[in-house]
Each structure stands twice: as structure tokens, then as C-alpha cells.
CSV table of C-alpha atoms and ligand atoms in Angstrom, one decimal:
chain,number,residue,atom,x,y,z
A,1,UNK,CA,87.3,-82.6,-99.2
A,2,UNK,CA,86.2,-81.2,-95.8
A,3,UNK,CA,89.0,-83.5,-94.0
A,4,UNK,CA,91.6,-81.9,-96.2
A,5,UNK,CA,89.9,-78.5,-95.4
A,6,UNK,CA,90.2,-78.7,-91.7
A,7,UNK,CA,93.9,-79.8,-91.6
A,8,UNK,CA,96.3,-76.6,-91.3
A,9,UNK,CA,97.7,-76.5,-94.6
A,10,UNK,CA,101.6,-76.4,-93.7
A,11,UNK,CA,102.8,-75.7,-90.5
A,12,UNK,CA,105.2,-73.2,-91.7
A,13,UNK,CA,102.3,-71.1,-93.1
A,14,UNK,CA,101.3,-70.6,-89.5
A,15,UNK,CA,102.4,-66.9,-88.2
A,16,UNK,CA,105.4,-67.4,-85.8
A,17,UNK,CA,104.4,-66.4,-82.4
A,18,UNK,CA,106.9,-64.7,-80.2
A,19,UNK,CA,107.6,-65.8,-76.7
A,20,UNK,CA,105.4,-62.8,-75.2
A,21,UNK,CA,102.7,-64.3,-77.5
A,22,UNK,CA,102.6,-61.4,-79.8
A,23,UNK,CA,102.4,-62.1,-83.8
A,24,UNK,CA,105.2,-60.0,-85.0
A,25,UNK,CA,104.1,-57.1,-87.1
A,26,UNK,CA,105.9,-56.5,-90.8
A,27,UNK,CA,107.9,-53.4,-90.4
A,28,UNK,CA,107.1,-51.1,-93.7
A,29,UNK,CA,105.1,-48.2,-94.9
A,30,UNK,CA,102.2,-50.1,-96.2
A,31,UNK,CA,99.1,-49.8,-94.1
A,32,UNK,CA,97.6,-53.2,-93.0
A,33,UNK,CA,95.0,-54.5,-95.4
A,34,UNK,CA,91.5,-55.9,-94.8
A,35,UNK,CA,91.3,-59.4,-96.0
A,36,UNK,CA,89.4,-60.1,-99.0
A,37,UNK,CA,85.8,-60.2,-98.6
A,38,UNK,CA,85.9,-58.6,-95.3
A,39,UNK,CA,84.7,-55.1,-94.6
A,40,UNK,CA,84.5,-52.4,-92.2
A,41,UNK,CA,80.9,-51.0,-91.8
A,42,UNK,CA,81.4,-47.4,-91.0
A,43,UNK,CA,79.5,-44.8,-89.3
A,44,UNK,CA,77.6,-43.4,-92.3
A,45,UNK,CA,76.3,-46.9,-93.1
A,46,UNK,CA,75.0,-47.4,-89.3
A,47,UNK,CA,71.7,-45.6,-89.6
A,48,UNK,CA,70.5,-48.4,-92.2
A,49,UNK,CA,71.8,-51.2,-90.3
A,50,UNK,CA,70.3,-49.8,-87.0
A,51,UNK,CA,66.9,-49.6,-88.7
A,52,UNK,CA,66.8,-53.1,-89.9
A,53,UNK,CA,68.0,-54.6,-86.6
A,54,UNK,CA,65.4,-52.6,-84.9
A,55,UNK,CA,62.8,-53.5,-87.0
A,56,UNK,CA,63.8,-57.3,-86.8
A,57,UNK,CA,63.8,-57.0,-82.9
A,58,UNK,CA,60.3,-55.5,-83.0
A,59,UNK,CA,59.1,-58.1,-85.3
A,60,UNK,CA,60.4,-61.1,-83.4
A,61,UNK,CA,59.0,-59.4,-80.1
A,62,UNK,CA,55.6,-59.1,-81.9
A,63,UNK,CA,55.6,-62.8,-82.8
A,64,UNK,CA,56.9,-63.9,-79.4
A,65,UNK,CA,60.3,-65.2,-80.8
A,66,UNK,CA,63.0,-65.2,-77.9
A,67,UNK,CA,66.3,-63.9,-78.7
A,68,UNK,CA,69.4,-66.4,-78.9
A,69,UNK,CA,73.1,-65.5,-79.0
A,70,UNK,CA,75.3,-68.3,-80.4
A,71,UNK,CA,79.1,-68.5,-80.3
A,72,UNK,CA,80.9,-68.0,-83.7
A,73,UNK,CA,83.1,-71.0,-83.1
A,74,UNK,CA,81.6,-74.1,-83.2
A,75,UNK,CA,83.0,-77.9,-83.5
A,76,UNK,CA,83.7,-78.1,-87.4
A,77,UNK,CA,81.9,-81.4,-87.3
A,78,UNK,CA,78.4,-79.8,-86.3
A,79,UNK,CA,78.3,-78.4,-89.8
A,80,UNK,CA,79.8,-81.2,-91.7
A,81,UNK,CA,76.9,-83.5,-90.3
A,82,UNK,CA,74.1,-81.5,-90.7
A,83,UNK,CA,74.7,-79.1,-93.9
A,84,UNK,CA,76.2,-82.1,-95.8
A,85,UNK,CA,79.8,-83.0,-96.5
A,86,UNK,CA,79.2,-82.5,-100.2
A,87,UNK,CA,77.9,-79.1,-99.8
A,88,UNK,CA,79.9,-76.0,-101.1
A,89,UNK,CA,79.7,-74.7,-97.9
A,90,UNK,CA,81.4,-77.4,-96.2
A,91,UNK,CA,83.2,-78.6,-98.8
A,92,UNK,CA,84.8,-75.4,-100.2
A,93,UNK,CA,83.9,-72.4,-97.8
A,94,UNK,CA,84.3,-73.3,-94.2
A,95,UNK,CA,86.9,-71.2,-92.3
A,96,UNK,CA,87.8,-74.6,-90.5
A,97,UNK,CA,91.1,-75.2,-88.6
A,98,UNK,CA,92.7,-76.8,-85.6
A,99,UNK,CA,92.8,-74.7,-82.7
A,100,UNK,CA,95.2,-74.7,-80.1
A,101,UNK,CA,93.9,-77.3,-78.2
A,102,UNK,CA,93.8,-79.7,-81.2
A,103,UNK,CA,90.1,-79.2,-81.7
A,104,UNK,CA,88.5,-79.1,-85.1
A,105,UNK,CA,86.6,-76.0,-85.2
A,106,UNK,CA,84.9,-73.9,-87.6
A,107,UNK,CA,83.7,-70.4,-87.7
A,108,UNK,CA,80.0,-70.6,-88.3
A,109,UNK,CA,78.9,-70.6,-91.8
A,110,UNK,CA,75.1,-70.2,-90.9
A,111,UNK,CA,73.2,-70.5,-87.7
A,112,UNK,CA,70.4,-73.0,-88.2
A,113,UNK,CA,72.9,-76.0,-86.7
A,114,UNK,CA,73.8,-74.0,-83.9
A,115,UNK,CA,70.3,-73.4,-82.9
A,116,UNK,CA,69.4,-77.3,-83.0
A,117,UNK,CA,72.6,-77.8,-80.9
A,118,UNK,CA,71.6,-75.4,-78.4
A,119,UNK,CA,68.0,-76.7,-78.5
A,120,UNK,CA,69.4,-80.2,-77.9
A,121,UNK,CA,72.1,-78.9,-75.4
A,122,UNK,CA,69.7,-76.9,-73.0
A,123,UNK,CA,66.8,-79.8,-73.2
A,124,UNK,CA,64.4,-77.4,-75.0
A,125,UNK,CA,62.1,-80.0,-75.8
A,126,UNK,CA,61.0,-79.9,-72.3
A,127,UNK,CA,59.6,-76.3,-73.0
A,128,UNK,CA,56.0,-75.8,-74.3
A,129,UNK,CA,56.5,-76.4,-78.2
A,130,UNK,CA,56.9,-74.5,-80.8
A,131,UNK,CA,60.3,-73.0,-79.4
A,132,UNK,CA,60.5,-69.7,-81.0
A,133,UNK,CA,63.8,-68.3,-81.4
A,134,UNK,CA,65.6,-65.7,-83.4
A,135,UNK,CA,69.4,-64.4,-83.9
A,136,UNK,CA,71.5,-62.1,-85.7
A,137,UNK,CA,75.2,-61.7,-86.2
A,138,UNK,CA,78.1,-62.3,-88.4
A,139,UNK,CA,78.6,-65.6,-90.6
A,140,UNK,CA,81.8,-66.6,-92.4
A,141,UNK,CA,82.0,-68.3,-95.9
A,142,UNK,CA,85.1,-68.5,-97.9
A,143,UNK,CA,83.1,-67.7,-101.0
A,144,UNK,CA,84.3,-66.1,-104.2
A,145,UNK,CA,83.9,-62.2,-103.2
A,146,UNK,CA,81.8,-60.4,-105.6
A,147,UNK,CA,79.0,-57.7,-105.4
A,148,UNK,CA,76.7,-58.4,-102.4
A,149,UNK,CA,78.8,-61.8,-101.5
A,150,UNK,CA,81.3,-61.4,-98.7
A,151,UNK,CA,83.2,-63.8,-96.7
A,152,UNK,CA,81.9,-62.2,-93.5
A,153,UNK,CA,78.2,-61.3,-93.7
A,154,UNK,CA,75.5,-60.8,-91.3
A,155,UNK,CA,72.5,-62.7,-91.0
A,156,UNK,CA,69.2,-62.6,-89.0
A,157,UNK,CA,67.0,-65.7,-88.7
A,158,UNK,CA,64.0,-66.8,-87.2
A,159,UNK,CA,63.6,-70.5,-86.2
A,160,UNK,CA,60.4,-72.4,-84.8
A,161,UNK,CA,61.1,-76.0,-83.3
A,162,UNK,CA,58.6,-78.7,-82.3
A,163,UNK,CA,55.8,-78.4,-84.4
A,164,UNK,CA,55.2,-79.9,-87.8
A,165,UNK,CA,52.1,-78.2,-89.0
A,166,UNK,CA,51.9,-76.3,-92.1
A,167,UNK,CA,50.9,-73.1,-90.3
A,168,UNK,CA,54.5,-72.8,-88.9
A,169,UNK,CA,55.9,-73.0,-92.3
A,170,UNK,CA,53.4,-70.3,-93.3
A,171,UNK,CA,53.6,-68.1,-90.6
A,172,UNK,CA,57.3,-67.9,-90.9
A,173,UNK,CA,57.0,-66.8,-94.6
A,174,UNK,CA,54.4,-64.3,-93.6
A,175,UNK,CA,56.9,-62.8,-91.2
A,176,UNK,CA,59.4,-62.6,-93.8
A,177,UNK,CA,57.4,-61.1,-96.1
A,178,UNK,CA,55.9,-58.5,-93.8
A,179,UNK,CA,59.3,-57.3,-92.7
A,180,UNK,CA,60.0,-56.8,-96.5
A,181,UNK,CA,56.8,-54.9,-97.0
A,182,UNK,CA,57.4,-52.6,-94.1
A,183,UNK,CA,60.9,-51.7,-95.8
A,184,UNK,CA,59.3,-51.1,-98.8
A,185,UNK,CA,61.3,-53.7,-100.8
A,186,UNK,CA,59.2,-55.7,-103.2
A,187,UNK,CA,60.0,-59.3,-103.0
A,188,UNK,CA,58.7,-62.6,-104.3
A,189,UNK,CA,58.6,-65.8,-102.4
A,190,UNK,CA,59.9,-68.5,-104.2
A,191,UNK,CA,58.7,-71.9,-102.9
A,192,UNK,CA,58.8,-75.3,-103.5
A,193,UNK,CA,58.5,-79.0,-101.5
A,194,UNK,CA,61.5,-81.4,-101.4
A,195,UNK,CA,59.5,-83.9,-99.7
A,196,UNK,CA,61.0,-86.2,-96.9
A,197,UNK,CA,64.5,-88.2,-97.5
A,198,UNK,CA,62.5,-91.3,-98.4
A,199,UNK,CA,60.2,-89.6,-101.2
A,200,UNK,CA,63.4,-87.6,-102.4
A,201,UNK,CA,65.3,-91.1,-103.0
A,202,UNK,CA,63.0,-92.3,-106.1
A,203,UNK,CA,63.1,-88.9,-107.5
A,204,UNK,CA,66.7,-88.6,-107.3
A,205,UNK,CA,67.3,-92.1,-109.3
A,206,UNK,CA,64.9,-90.7,-111.8
A,207,UNK,CA,66.8,-87.4,-112.3
A,208,UNK,CA,70.2,-89.3,-112.3
A,209,UNK,CA,68.7,-91.2,-115.1
A,210,UNK,CA,67.3,-88.3,-117.2
A,211,UNK,CA,70.8,-86.5,-116.9
A,212,UNK,CA,72.5,-89.7,-118.2
A,213,UNK,CA,72.3,-88.7,-122.0
A,214,UNK,CA,73.5,-85.2,-121.1
A,215,UNK,CA,76.3,-86.3,-119.1
A,216,UNK,CA,78.9,-84.7,-121.7
A,217,UNK,CA,77.4,-81.4,-121.7
A,218,UNK,CA,78.1,-81.2,-118.0
A,219,UNK,CA,80.9,-79.6,-116.2
A,220,UNK,CA,83.2,-81.4,-113.9
A,221,UNK,CA,81.6,-80.1,-110.9
A,222,UNK,CA,78.0,-80.9,-112.3
A,223,UNK,CA,79.2,-84.3,-113.0
A,224,UNK,CA,80.3,-84.8,-109.5
A,225,UNK,CA,77.2,-83.3,-108.0
A,226,UNK,CA,75.0,-85.8,-110.3
A,227,UNK,CA,77.1,-88.5,-108.6
A,228,UNK,CA,77.2,-87.2,-105.1
A,229,UNK,CA,74.1,-85.3,-104.6
A,230,UNK,CA,72.0,-85.0,-107.9
A,231,UNK,CA,69.2,-82.5,-106.1
A,232,UNK,CA,72.0,-79.9,-106.3
A,233,UNK,CA,72.2,-80.1,-110.1
A,234,UNK,CA,68.6,-78.4,-110.0
A,235,UNK,CA,70.7,-75.1,-108.3
A,236,UNK,CA,72.9,-74.9,-111.2
A,237,UNK,CA,73.7,-71.4,-112.8
A,238,UNK,CA,74.8,-72.8,-116.0
A,239,UNK,CA,72.5,-71.7,-118.8
A,240,UNK,CA,73.0,-74.9,-120.6
A,241,UNK,CA,72.0,-77.0,-117.5
A,242,UNK,CA,69.2,-74.6,-117.0
A,243,UNK,CA,67.9,-75.3,-120.5
A,244,UNK,CA,68.2,-79.2,-119.9
A,245,UNK,CA,66.3,-78.7,-116.8
A,246,UNK,CA,63.4,-77.3,-118.6
A,247,UNK,CA,62.3,-81.3,-119.4
A,248,UNK,CA,64.0,-82.5,-116.2
A,249,UNK,CA,61.5,-84.8,-113.7
A,250,UNK,CA,60.1,-82.0,-111.0
A,251,UNK,CA,60.2,-83.3,-107.6
A,252,UNK,CA,56.9,-82.0,-106.9
A,253,UNK,CA,55.4,-84.9,-108.9
A,254,UNK,CA,57.4,-87.5,-106.9
A,255,UNK,CA,56.5,-86.2,-103.2
A,256,UNK,CA,54.7,-88.8,-100.9
A,257,UNK,CA,51.1,-88.2,-100.0
A,258,UNK,CA,51.8,-86.5,-96.7
A,259,UNK,CA,54.4,-84.1,-98.1
A,260,UNK,CA,52.0,-82.9,-101.2
A,261,UNK,CA,49.3,-82.4,-98.6
A,262,UNK,CA,51.5,-80.5,-96.1
A,263,UNK,CA,52.6,-78.3,-99.1
A,264,UNK,CA,49.4,-77.8,-100.1
A,265,UNK,CA,48.3,-76.5,-96.6
A,266,UNK,CA,51.2,-74.2,-96.8
A,267,UNK,CA,50.0,-72.4,-100.0
A,268,UNK,CA,46.5,-72.4,-98.6
A,269,UNK,CA,47.5,-70.5,-95.8
A,270,UNK,CA,49.7,-68.3,-97.6
A,271,UNK,CA,46.6,-67.6,-100.0
A,272,UNK,CA,44.6,-67.0,-96.8
A,273,UNK,CA,47.0,-64.3,-95.4
A,274,UNK,CA,47.4,-62.9,-98.9
A,275,UNK,CA,51.1,-63.6,-99.2
A,276,UNK,CA,52.1,-63.9,-102.9
A,277,UNK,CA,54.4,-66.5,-104.1
A,278,UNK,CA,55.7,-68.3,-106.9
A,279,UNK,CA,56.0,-72.1,-107.3
A,280,UNK,CA,59.6,-72.6,-108.1
A,281,UNK,CA,60.3,-76.6,-109.1
A,282,UNK,CA,64.0,-76.1,-109.2
A,283,UNK,CA,64.4,-74.7,-105.7
A,284,UNK,CA,66.1,-77.1,-103.7
A,285,UNK,CA,68.3,-74.9,-101.6
A,286,UNK,CA,72.1,-75.9,-101.0
A,287,UNK,CA,71.9,-77.6,-97.8
A,288,UNK,CA,71.3,-81.2,-96.8
A,289,UNK,CA,69.2,-80.7,-93.8
A,290,UNK,CA,66.3,-79.4,-95.5
A,291,UNK,CA,62.8,-81.5,-95.9
A,292,UNK,CA,59.7,-80.6,-97.4
A,293,UNK,CA,59.1,-76.6,-97.7
A,294,UNK,CA,62.0,-74.9,-98.9
A,295,UNK,CA,61.4,-71.2,-100.0
A,296,UNK,CA,63.9,-68.3,-101.0
A,297,UNK,CA,63.0,-64.4,-100.8
A,298,UNK,CA,63.7,-62.6,-103.9
A,299,UNK,CA,63.7,-59.0,-104.9
A,300,UNK,CA,61.1,-58.6,-107.6
A,301,UNK,CA,62.5,-58.3,-110.9
A,302,UNK,CA,65.2,-60.7,-110.0
A,303,UNK,CA,63.2,-63.8,-111.1
A,304,UNK,CA,65.1,-64.1,-114.3
A,305,UNK,CA,68.7,-64.0,-112.6
A,306,UNK,CA,68.1,-67.1,-110.6
A,307,UNK,CA,68.9,-66.7,-106.9
A,308,UNK,CA,72.4,-65.5,-107.0
A,309,UNK,CA,71.3,-62.8,-104.9
A,310,UNK,CA,68.6,-64.0,-103.1
A,311,UNK,CA,67.6,-61.7,-100.0
A,312,UNK,CA,67.0,-64.7,-97.7
A,313,UNK,CA,66.0,-68.3,-97.5
A,314,UNK,CA,64.7,-71.1,-95.2
A,315,UNK,CA,62.6,-74.0,-95.1
A,316,UNK,CA,61.7,-77.2,-92.9
A,317,UNK,CA,64.5,-79.2,-91.4
A,318,UNK,CA,62.6,-82.2,-89.4
A,319,UNK,CA,65.5,-84.3,-89.4
A,320,UNK,CA,68.3,-81.8,-88.0
A,321,UNK,CA,67.8,-82.2,-84.3
A,322,UNK,CA,67.5,-86.0,-84.3
A,323,UNK,CA,70.4,-86.0,-86.6
A,324,UNK,CA,73.0,-84.3,-83.9
A,325,UNK,CA,71.5,-86.5,-81.4
A,326,UNK,CA,68.3,-85.0,-80.0
A,327,UNK,CA,64.9,-86.7,-80.1
A,328,UNK,CA,63.1,-86.3,-83.3
A,329,UNK,CA,62.0,-82.5,-83.5
A,330,UNK,CA,60.2,-81.1,-86.6
A,331,UNK,CA,61.3,-77.5,-87.2
A,332,UNK,CA,61.1,-74.8,-89.6
A,333,UNK,CA,63.1,-71.4,-90.3
A,334,UNK,CA,64.8,-68.8,-92.4
A,335,UNK,CA,67.5,-66.6,-92.7
A,336,UNK,CA,68.2,-63.4,-94.3
A,337,UNK,CA,71.4,-61.6,-95.2
A,338,UNK,CA,71.8,-58.1,-93.8
A,339,UNK,CA,74.2,-56.6,-96.1
A,340,UNK,CA,71.7,-57.3,-99.1
A,341,UNK,CA,68.7,-55.7,-97.1
A,342,UNK,CA,70.8,-52.6,-96.3
A,343,UNK,CA,71.7,-52.3,-99.7
A,344,UNK,CA,68.2,-53.0,-101.2
A,345,UNK,CA,67.2,-49.9,-98.8
A,346,UNK,CA,70.1,-48.1,-100.1
A,347,UNK,CA,68.8,-48.4,-103.8
A,348,UNK,CA,65.6,-47.1,-102.5
A,349,UNK,CA,67.3,-44.1,-101.1
A,350,UNK,CA,65.9,-45.2,-97.5
A,351,UNK,CA,67.6,-42.3,-95.3
A,352,UNK,CA,66.8,-43.0,-91.8
A,353,UNK,CA,67.5,-40.4,-89.1
A,354,UNK,CA,71.1,-40.8,-88.3
A,355,UNK,CA,72.1,-40.9,-84.5
A,356,UNK,CA,70.5,-37.9,-82.7
A,357,UNK,CA,73.3,-35.0,-83.2
A,358,UNK,CA,74.5,-33.0,-80.2
A,359,UNK,CA,72.7,-30.0,-79.8
A,360,UNK,CA,75.4,-28.5,-77.3
A,361,UNK,CA,78.6,-28.1,-77.7
A,362,UNK,CA,81.3,-27.6,-74.7
A,363,UNK,CA,84.2,-25.2,-75.4
A,364,UNK,CA,86.9,-25.6,-72.7
A,365,UNK,CA,89.5,-22.9,-72.0
A,366,UNK,CA,92.4,-24.3,-69.8
A,367,UNK,CA,92.7,-27.3,-67.7
A,368,UNK,CA,90.4,-26.5,-64.5
A,369,UNK,CA,87.5,-25.9,-67.5
A,370,UNK,CA,88.2,-29.3,-68.8
A,371,UNK,CA,87.8,-30.9,-65.5
A,372,UNK,CA,84.6,-29.4,-64.9
A,373,UNK,CA,83.5,-30.6,-68.5
A,374,UNK,CA,84.3,-34.2,-67.6
A,375,UNK,CA,81.6,-33.8,-64.9
A,376,UNK,CA,79.2,-32.0,-67.2
A,377,UNK,CA,79.4,-34.4,-69.9
A,378,UNK,CA,78.0,-37.0,-67.2
A,379,UNK,CA,75.4,-34.7,-66.0
A,380,UNK,CA,74.0,-34.2,-69.5
A,381,UNK,CA,74.1,-37.7,-70.2
A,382,UNK,CA,71.9,-38.6,-67.2
A,383,UNK,CA,69.2,-36.4,-68.8
A,384,UNK,CA,69.6,-37.9,-72.2
A,385,UNK,CA,71.3,-34.6,-74.0
A,386,UNK,CA,74.2,-35.5,-76.1
A,387,UNK,CA,77.1,-33.0,-75.8
A,388,UNK,CA,79.9,-32.5,-78.2
A,389,UNK,CA,83.4,-31.1,-77.7
A,390,UNK,CA,86.9,-30.7,-79.4
A,391,UNK,CA,89.4,-31.6,-76.6
A,392,UNK,CA,92.1,-31.5,-79.3
A,393,UNK,CA,91.6,-27.9,-79.7
A,394,UNK,CA,92.4,-25.1,-77.2
A,395,UNK,CA,91.7,-21.9,-79.1
A,396,UNK,CA,88.2,-20.7,-78.8
A,397,UNK,CA,87.8,-19.7,-82.3
A,398,UNK,CA,88.9,-23.1,-83.4
A,399,UNK,CA,86.4,-24.7,-81.0
A,400,UNK,CA,83.7,-22.4,-82.1
A,401,UNK,CA,84.2,-23.4,-85.6
A,402,UNK,CA,83.7,-27.1,-84.9
A,403,UNK,CA,80.5,-26.2,-83.0
A,404,UNK,CA,79.2,-24.3,-86.0
A,405,UNK,CA,80.3,-27.3,-88.3
A,406,UNK,CA,78.1,-29.9,-86.0
A,407,UNK,CA,75.3,-27.5,-86.3
A,408,UNK,CA,74.5,-27.4,-82.5
A,409,UNK,CA,71.9,-24.8,-81.0
A,410,UNK,CA,74.2,-23.7,-78.2
A,411,UNK,CA,78.0,-23.6,-77.1
A,412,UNK,CA,78.6,-23.5,-73.4
A,413,UNK,CA,81.8,-21.3,-72.7
A,414,UNK,CA,84.1,-22.2,-69.6
A,415,UNK,CA,87.1,-20.2,-68.8
A,416,UNK,CA,89.3,-19.7,-65.9
A,417,UNK,CA,87.1,-16.9,-64.7
A,418,UNK,CA,83.9,-18.8,-64.8
A,419,UNK,CA,85.5,-21.7,-63.3
A,420,UNK,CA,86.3,-19.6,-60.3
A,421,UNK,CA,82.9,-17.6,-60.0
A,422,UNK,CA,81.1,-20.7,-60.8
A,423,UNK,CA,79.5,-19.7,-63.8
A,424,UNK,CA,79.0,-20.8,-67.6
A,425,UNK,CA,78.4,-18.6,-70.4
A,426,UNK,CA,75.6,-19.9,-72.9
A,427,UNK,CA,76.2,-18.8,-76.4
A,428,UNK,CA,73.2,-19.0,-78.9
A,429,UNK,CA,75.0,-20.2,-82.3
A,430,UNK,CA,72.2,-18.7,-84.3
A,431,UNK,CA,72.3,-15.1,-82.7
A,432,UNK,CA,75.3,-15.1,-81.4
A,433,UNK,CA,74.0,-13.7,-78.2
A,434,UNK,CA,75.6,-14.8,-75.0
A,435,UNK,CA,74.5,-15.0,-71.0
A,436,UNK,CA,76.2,-16.0,-68.1
A,437,UNK,CA,74.3,-18.2,-65.6
A,438,UNK,CA,74.9,-20.3,-62.5
A,439,UNK,CA,77.0,-23.4,-63.5
A,440,UNK,CA,75.0,-25.5,-60.9
A,441,UNK,CA,71.6,-24.7,-62.7
A,442,UNK,CA,73.3,-25.4,-66.3
A,443,UNK,CA,71.5,-28.8,-67.1
A,444,UNK,CA,68.0,-27.4,-65.9
A,445,UNK,CA,68.5,-24.3,-67.9
A,446,UNK,CA,69.7,-26.2,-71.0
A,447,UNK,CA,66.8,-28.5,-70.7
A,448,UNK,CA,64.6,-25.9,-70.8
A,449,UNK,CA,66.1,-24.4,-73.6
A,450,UNK,CA,66.1,-26.9,-75.7
A,451,UNK,CA,62.8,-28.1,-75.4
A,452,UNK,CA,61.3,-24.3,-76.2
A,453,UNK,CA,63.7,-24.5,-79.2
A,454,UNK,CA,62.0,-27.9,-80.2
A,455,UNK,CA,60.0,-27.7,-83.4
A,456,UNK,CA,61.1,-24.3,-84.0
A,457,UNK,CA,64.7,-24.7,-84.4
A,458,UNK,CA,65.3,-28.4,-85.1
A,459,UNK,CA,68.9,-29.7,-84.8
A,460,UNK,CA,70.7,-29.9,-88.3
A,461,UNK,CA,71.0,-33.2,-89.5
A,462,UNK,CA,72.9,-35.1,-91.9
A,463,UNK,CA,70.8,-37.0,-94.4
A,464,UNK,CA,72.5,-40.6,-95.0
A,465,UNK,CA,73.0,-41.0,-98.6
B,1,AMP,P1,71.9,-69.2,-97.4
B,1,AMP,O1,71.9,-69.8,-96.0
B,1,AMP,O2,73.1,-69.2,-97.9
B,1,AMP,O3,70.5,-69.3,-98.2
B,1,AMP,O4,71.8,-67.6,-97.0
B,1,AMP,C1,70.7,-67.1,-96.7
B,1,AMP,C2,71.1,-65.5,-97.0
B,1,AMP,O5,72.2,-65.0,-96.3
B,1,AMP,C3,71.0,-65.2,-98.5
B,1,AMP,O6,69.9,-65.2,-99.3
B,1,AMP,C4,71.9,-63.9,-98.6
B,1,AMP,O7,71.0,-62.7,-98.4
B,1,AMP,C5,73.0,-63.9,-97.3
B,1,AMP,N1,74.3,-64.5,-97.6
B,1,AMP,C6,74.6,-65.8,-97.7
B,1,AMP,N2,75.7,-65.9,-98.3
B,1,AMP,C7,76.3,-64.4,-98.2
B,1,AMP,C8,77.7,-64.2,-98.7
B,1,AMP,N3,78.4,-64.7,-98.8
B,1,AMP,N4,77.7,-62.4,-98.4
B,1,AMP,C9,76.8,-61.7,-98.3
B,1,AMP,N5,75.4,-62.5,-97.9
B,1,AMP,C10,75.1,-63.7,-98.0
């Protein structure tokens, strides 16, 4: 139960806090371990992450979505009310706890509820509609960690609030599908309509009675679902249930006239812009706030495996803003898991250029030289030339070895004599040739040299695997 989740389990389990506010560190040799389901994203993965983030930002700007940054911690109740108390996310997976002021808070498991909250808090209904927002950041679910499933993961999402028309749904699906096409990832859009809460009610009665004769085949979890939130049973990954579902009534046949027309229009718009989709009568999405259109983005070829590893998903949530106390505001949106996109890129050996490597190395000999170096770094930064160093090494030989490893074009050598003379030695790393130049002109000299070398002697760059 959600209630139980948000109570701190046992007071004794809380880390004991010293007077100074420091949590005592366990003494011993074992290094601290990462929490299960959490991970570091190291520098060799960053090129792909940057590629994804840059493309998402460019797409958002092209379609005039404005960025919104939302807090990681929200009142726990925001998610319980909107996602649904019977959903796995709220019931089992939420990082919810009492904060030091006694408020029940949760680390956000998703961001749509926060977007709706921000929409209400900041009176965005006064802006021209639709209000189009996008976000990106970490989400937290205490899920069972497995391949492609983490407890801290990242999503980007697009939300369009204020307009009920089917064109909004179609535009969002178009944006998602274009993004994946640009990435070279083949996807299918799985799509369905779950109608309005009213039209759903009749269907749910029908579905419950359809399952009655099959009750003994259901797991305890599914029995509970059938009682509390029968729609969720359509999402079941249990092969026996999937078999039964083949004959189950389909929600699409129970839609009210308006929802039916709305859905037909979404599909027509998608046909118009040639976005292929697959009608999926079992797709309902896990969360309570969805109405009408729901969709998921699956990697092509994954269709047989159900949505275990969907790249993203979304849909219309016409009742959400009102549910949290705002004016009735139709809305639609989607979220995509960045880890899954990055993995799909890695599976295709997409290796974006890493951050530009330094093309100059600064070798220092003695303290006076280091001081000049500090200033020089700043001067090179101003003109956009990255410079590397090895302040941990003092011997020239050792520093030149580092410079060689980094594959820079030039090393600047600065010893005591040069500092006194106001000069610097430039060493061409390919030929080994050295020249002495006026230290005050070093930046412009290097700018010239590097632009001449451009194209002839490209910097050696690591390829991200
Ligand atoms: P959802 O809101 O659950 O449909 O999530 C939307 C997308 O976020 C999914 O399609 C995944 O790409 C990603 N996602 C959700 N949960 C996780 C998780 N535990 N680990 C990694 N990615 C996730």
C-alpha cells in the first residue's frame, strides 16, 4: 500500500546522525558500493549522451517547445493522486519518505504530474494554448533492476497542454518518430485509444466478467488487478494471460463516439505524414491519468517481446490538470528513456565524435613556469583552444610522454630561463622541431599554427566504442 510505503520503516534503520550533522562512515577496507540499480555514467559514454541531449534540444526548439526544469522531490501525494494508488509505480516502486520537516515526499518517478502541477501553480492557462514544454532529467523507481531497467534512469519528455484536437497527438507522435529516424533507430509506434473514464467503465465491467471463468489461472497479483484496476490486466506479461487475452473484448469496440472520431483523426494525420504505426488493442499504459490516445515507441523487431523494453511512451491525459486542482485542460505528451536510446545507439555502433581533444600540451619546469601556465590556460580558453597538462609530473620526459599519449600537435615548454626571458619554446610533436617565440604572442602564434594544421594534420581522436 502506498500509505505503508511512505512511512519510514523503522526509526532504528535511519542512519544515526552525529551532533555535527555528519553521517558516520563505516571503517574498513571495502570501498563504498553503488546502490543497486544506480550507476555512474562515465566519460567514455558521454559522447552518446551528449548526442541524444543535443538532438532532443534541437528538435524541441524546432517545434517551439519551451524547456522546463522540475524538482526531483515533490509531495508524495502528487503522484499517488495522479498516477493512481493501485499502479505498480506508486504501490511498489516509489522512493517515498518523510522528510526532516515531517512532509511526505517522493523522488519523482516520472515528470508529467510535475508538469501539470507547474502548469497550475504558474497560471499557465493564461498563456496562449497549447503550452508546449519539454524536460529532461533523472527519474527514480524502486523497480527490480535488470538489463535496461534501473532505479535511477533518465527521461526526456514533450508535453502539450491546452488543446484537445487530435492534431496535437499526431504532432507529438511525429516528433518522437522523427527523432528516432534521425538516430537511425528503426521503431514502431504502438497505438491504441482507451477512451474517456466514462466509456471505459462499461468496458471494464465486460472485461471483468470475461475473466471470471479464468480466475483460477490468474496469479495473486493479476487477481488483485482484476479487482482494483482491471485495465492493467491487458498489460500482463504472463504468457498464459496473453493467451486468454486473445479472445478478450477489445476496448476499441467500447469507445464513445467522440473518442472513436478522435482516434480516427489521429490515425489519419499519421497517415498523412507517413508515420507508420501498429494498432495494439492491448496497449493501455500503466498509469491512471491517461485518456483516449495511448502509444509506445518500440524498437523494430521487439514486437514479439511485449513492451518490456519500450523506448518511450505517452498519450493523452485530459483529466490530469483538473485532478490536481486546475481548470479542465486537455493535454498530451510522451517520455523517452535516455539509457535505452543510448543503448540502441551503442548496439548500432554509433560513435559520435568525443569532446574535442586538446591539441596543445603545456609542459612546465618549476614553480615560476606553473604560474605563467595558469594564466596561459585562461588566455587559450578565451580563444576556444583546449590545452592539456600533467601537473602531477615534473620531469620533462614524463610530461612529453603524456603529450604523446594525448596525441597533441604541439607542446609548449616553459623552463626557468624562458620565464626570465619572456619566451616560450614550441615543440612540433610530429617532427620534433622546436622554436623559441615571444611569450606575449603565444596565443596568436598557436591560433595561426593550428588553423594551418587544420585538415592537414587532424587531431588524433579516440573513437567511442
Ligand atoms: P513509462 O513512463 O514507464 O512508460 O516510461 C517511459 C520510458 O522511460 C520507458 O519506455 C523507458 O524507456 C524509460 N524507463 C522507464 N522505467 C525505466 C527504468 N526503470 N529504467 C530505465 N528506463 C526506464
